[in-house]
Phi, psi and omega in degrees: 000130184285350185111163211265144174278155177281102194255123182302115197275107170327106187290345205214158195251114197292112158089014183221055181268330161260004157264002153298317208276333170292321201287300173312325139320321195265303196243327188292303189298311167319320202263018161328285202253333186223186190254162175224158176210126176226137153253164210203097158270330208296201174263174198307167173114284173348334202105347187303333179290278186338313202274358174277337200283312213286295160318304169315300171311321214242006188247108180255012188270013156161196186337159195208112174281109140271169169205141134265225166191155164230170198266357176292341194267325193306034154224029195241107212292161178069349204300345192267302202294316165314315187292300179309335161293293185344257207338326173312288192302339152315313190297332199109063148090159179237111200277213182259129176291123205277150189273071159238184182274350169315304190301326174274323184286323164352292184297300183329253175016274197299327174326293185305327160082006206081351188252207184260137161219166196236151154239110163285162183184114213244129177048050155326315185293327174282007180287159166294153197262027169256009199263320188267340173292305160315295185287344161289328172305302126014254159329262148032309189236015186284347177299350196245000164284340226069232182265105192233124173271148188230130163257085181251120186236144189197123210281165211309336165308323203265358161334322183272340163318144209273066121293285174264046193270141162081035186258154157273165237214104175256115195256131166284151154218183180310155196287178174246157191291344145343276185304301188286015166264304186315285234295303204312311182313309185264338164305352210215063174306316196299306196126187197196123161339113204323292155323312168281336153314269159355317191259348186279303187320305184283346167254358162265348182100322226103032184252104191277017178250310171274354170293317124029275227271295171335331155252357153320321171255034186246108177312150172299326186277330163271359160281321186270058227314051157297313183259156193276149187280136164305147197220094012285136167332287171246115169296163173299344173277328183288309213283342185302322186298343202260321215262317186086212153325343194264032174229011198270130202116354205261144180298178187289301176311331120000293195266336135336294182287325180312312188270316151334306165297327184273334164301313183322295204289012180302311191273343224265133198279154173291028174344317210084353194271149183295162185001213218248175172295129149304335182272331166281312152341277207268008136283336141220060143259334171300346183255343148293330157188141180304337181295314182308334210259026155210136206291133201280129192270107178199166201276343182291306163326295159322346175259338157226025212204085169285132182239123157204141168058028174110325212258171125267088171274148176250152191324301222188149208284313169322283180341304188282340180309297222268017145289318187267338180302308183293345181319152132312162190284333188289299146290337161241034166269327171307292190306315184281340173290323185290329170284312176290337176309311184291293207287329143009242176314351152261036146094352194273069157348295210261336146331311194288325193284288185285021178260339200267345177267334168303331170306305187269029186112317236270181171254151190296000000 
């Protein structure tokens, strides 16, 4: 690589025109006469920060809340609620908020004053959970604020949390390739090699975050396809830049049950069926260490690692890339010898062999 190109931050947003015209159905047109609630979903990458900046921008009939979270606060109770006071109070003033489930529709209520305001609330899921208690409570009760709009984005797992169980639900999904050549076009004004266009293309998916970050690491001489593309294409830095925080931290054991699961999906035949055998998984992960081999019940495990019908899937398709991508070379080389050992040993040969070249290297 010749050194990194300079990438152009897109002024304007590709490929979400009808879930802008949903949102705007749901809460704007709403907050004429009445209160609105949307929930706004998908996986990381996706848009979701954008597309509440895009609403927030384009919503004139009065005040604009935003907030977010990180995961450094989630234990910190009310810390989500605190923050939407701050953000009142910028707006122009708030009054004090009771630590109760109560206390955030209060805060609204008085906020709004009688006229329309909007509250965006970006990765609702990292909030503390007497914060996410509030905001469902809340969200819920929003008729009694007036006119109040509530935008809450949260990845597509936590859609299911009894917090926000019956809200209505706008689920993103990947861009289509169109839109996601127009995004490849304005990150690039010089332009990109037809061939190498294609290929950026076919490996974010439709992910505009990781398309992102993928000519981010790319030199001028391999966008124009002088120079040979790096290999793999999204490295353990690209998908970790995409995936955020949410692997950063995790007990051993954890992560252990994570790679291991996420090695199953290397091999794992095309069925149709949603993830990898759970019984294989956690029979060897038992052989990395005995703690992995029983799933850990903690809400962090649940964001990123699902047990139904036998099986095991993960939240969201980035997640398992970048799990297996970020090991030392040495654990999932590990991970991968402890899976041929099991299938192995239950007569599956040729399942065990490719499990056994990915240990050593090989190309699939």
């Amino acid at each position: 690589m010749t050194g990194q190109t300079t990438v152009i931050t897109p002024s304007r947003t590709h490929g979400r025109t009808e879930e802008l015209r949903a949102v705007a159905a749901t809460l704007t047109n709403r907050l004429e006469d009445d209160s609105a609630v949307l929930l706004l979903t998908g996986e990381p990458g996706l848009g979701r920060t954008t597309l509440l900046r895009d609403v927030a921008r384009s919503f004139g009939a009065g005040p604009v809340l935003r907030v977010g979270a990180t995961a450094a606060e989630s234990r910190l109770p009310y810390s989500g609620v605190h923050a939407v006071r701050c953000a009142a109070a910028a707006a122009g003033g708030a009054p004090p908020v009771r630590r109760t489930p109560e206390g955030l529709l209060d805060l609204l209520v008085a906020a709004a004053d009688g006229g329309p305001l909007l509250l965006c609330v970006d990765d609702a899921h990292l909030w503390d959970a007497p914060s996410r208690a509030a905001l469902g409570f809340a969200a819920r009760r929003l008729h009694a604020a007036g006119r109040v709009g509530l935008l809450i984005s949260v990845t597509r797992h936590h859609a299911a949390d009894p917090d926000f169980a019956g809200l209505p639900v706008l689920r993103l999904g990947p861009l289509p390739r169109t839109a996601a050549r127009a995004l490849l076009d304005d990150l690039v004004p010089g332009g990109v090699d037809p061939a190498v266009g294609d290929e950026l293309l076919t490996e974010a998916d439709g992910n505009p975050a990781l398309l992102h970050a993928l000519v981010r690491r790319l030199g001028p001489d391999e966008l124009s396809g002088a120079a040979r593309l790096p290999r793999p294409l999204a490295d353990a830095d690209v998908l970790a830049s995409v995936v955020g925080e949410s692997l950063a931290g995790l007990p051993t054991s954890l992560h252990d049950l994570l790679l291991v699961a996420a090695a199953a999906h290397e091999t794992a035949p095309a069925d149709g069926r949603p993830g990898v055998d759970a019984d294989l998984v956690l029979r060897a992960a038992a052989r990395l260490g005995p703690a992995a081999a029983a799933p850990p019940r903690t809400e962090r495990a649940a964001d990123l690692l699902v047990r139904t019908d036998g099986r095991l899937r993960f939240t969201g398709t980035l997640i398992r890339r970048a799990v297996h991508a970020s090991a030392r070379p040495e654990r999932r080389r590990a991970a991968h010898r402890a899976l041929a050992a099991v299938l192995t040993a239950d007569g599956h040969r040729l399942p065990a062999l490719l499990h056994l070249a990915h240990a050593a290297g090989a190309p699939d």
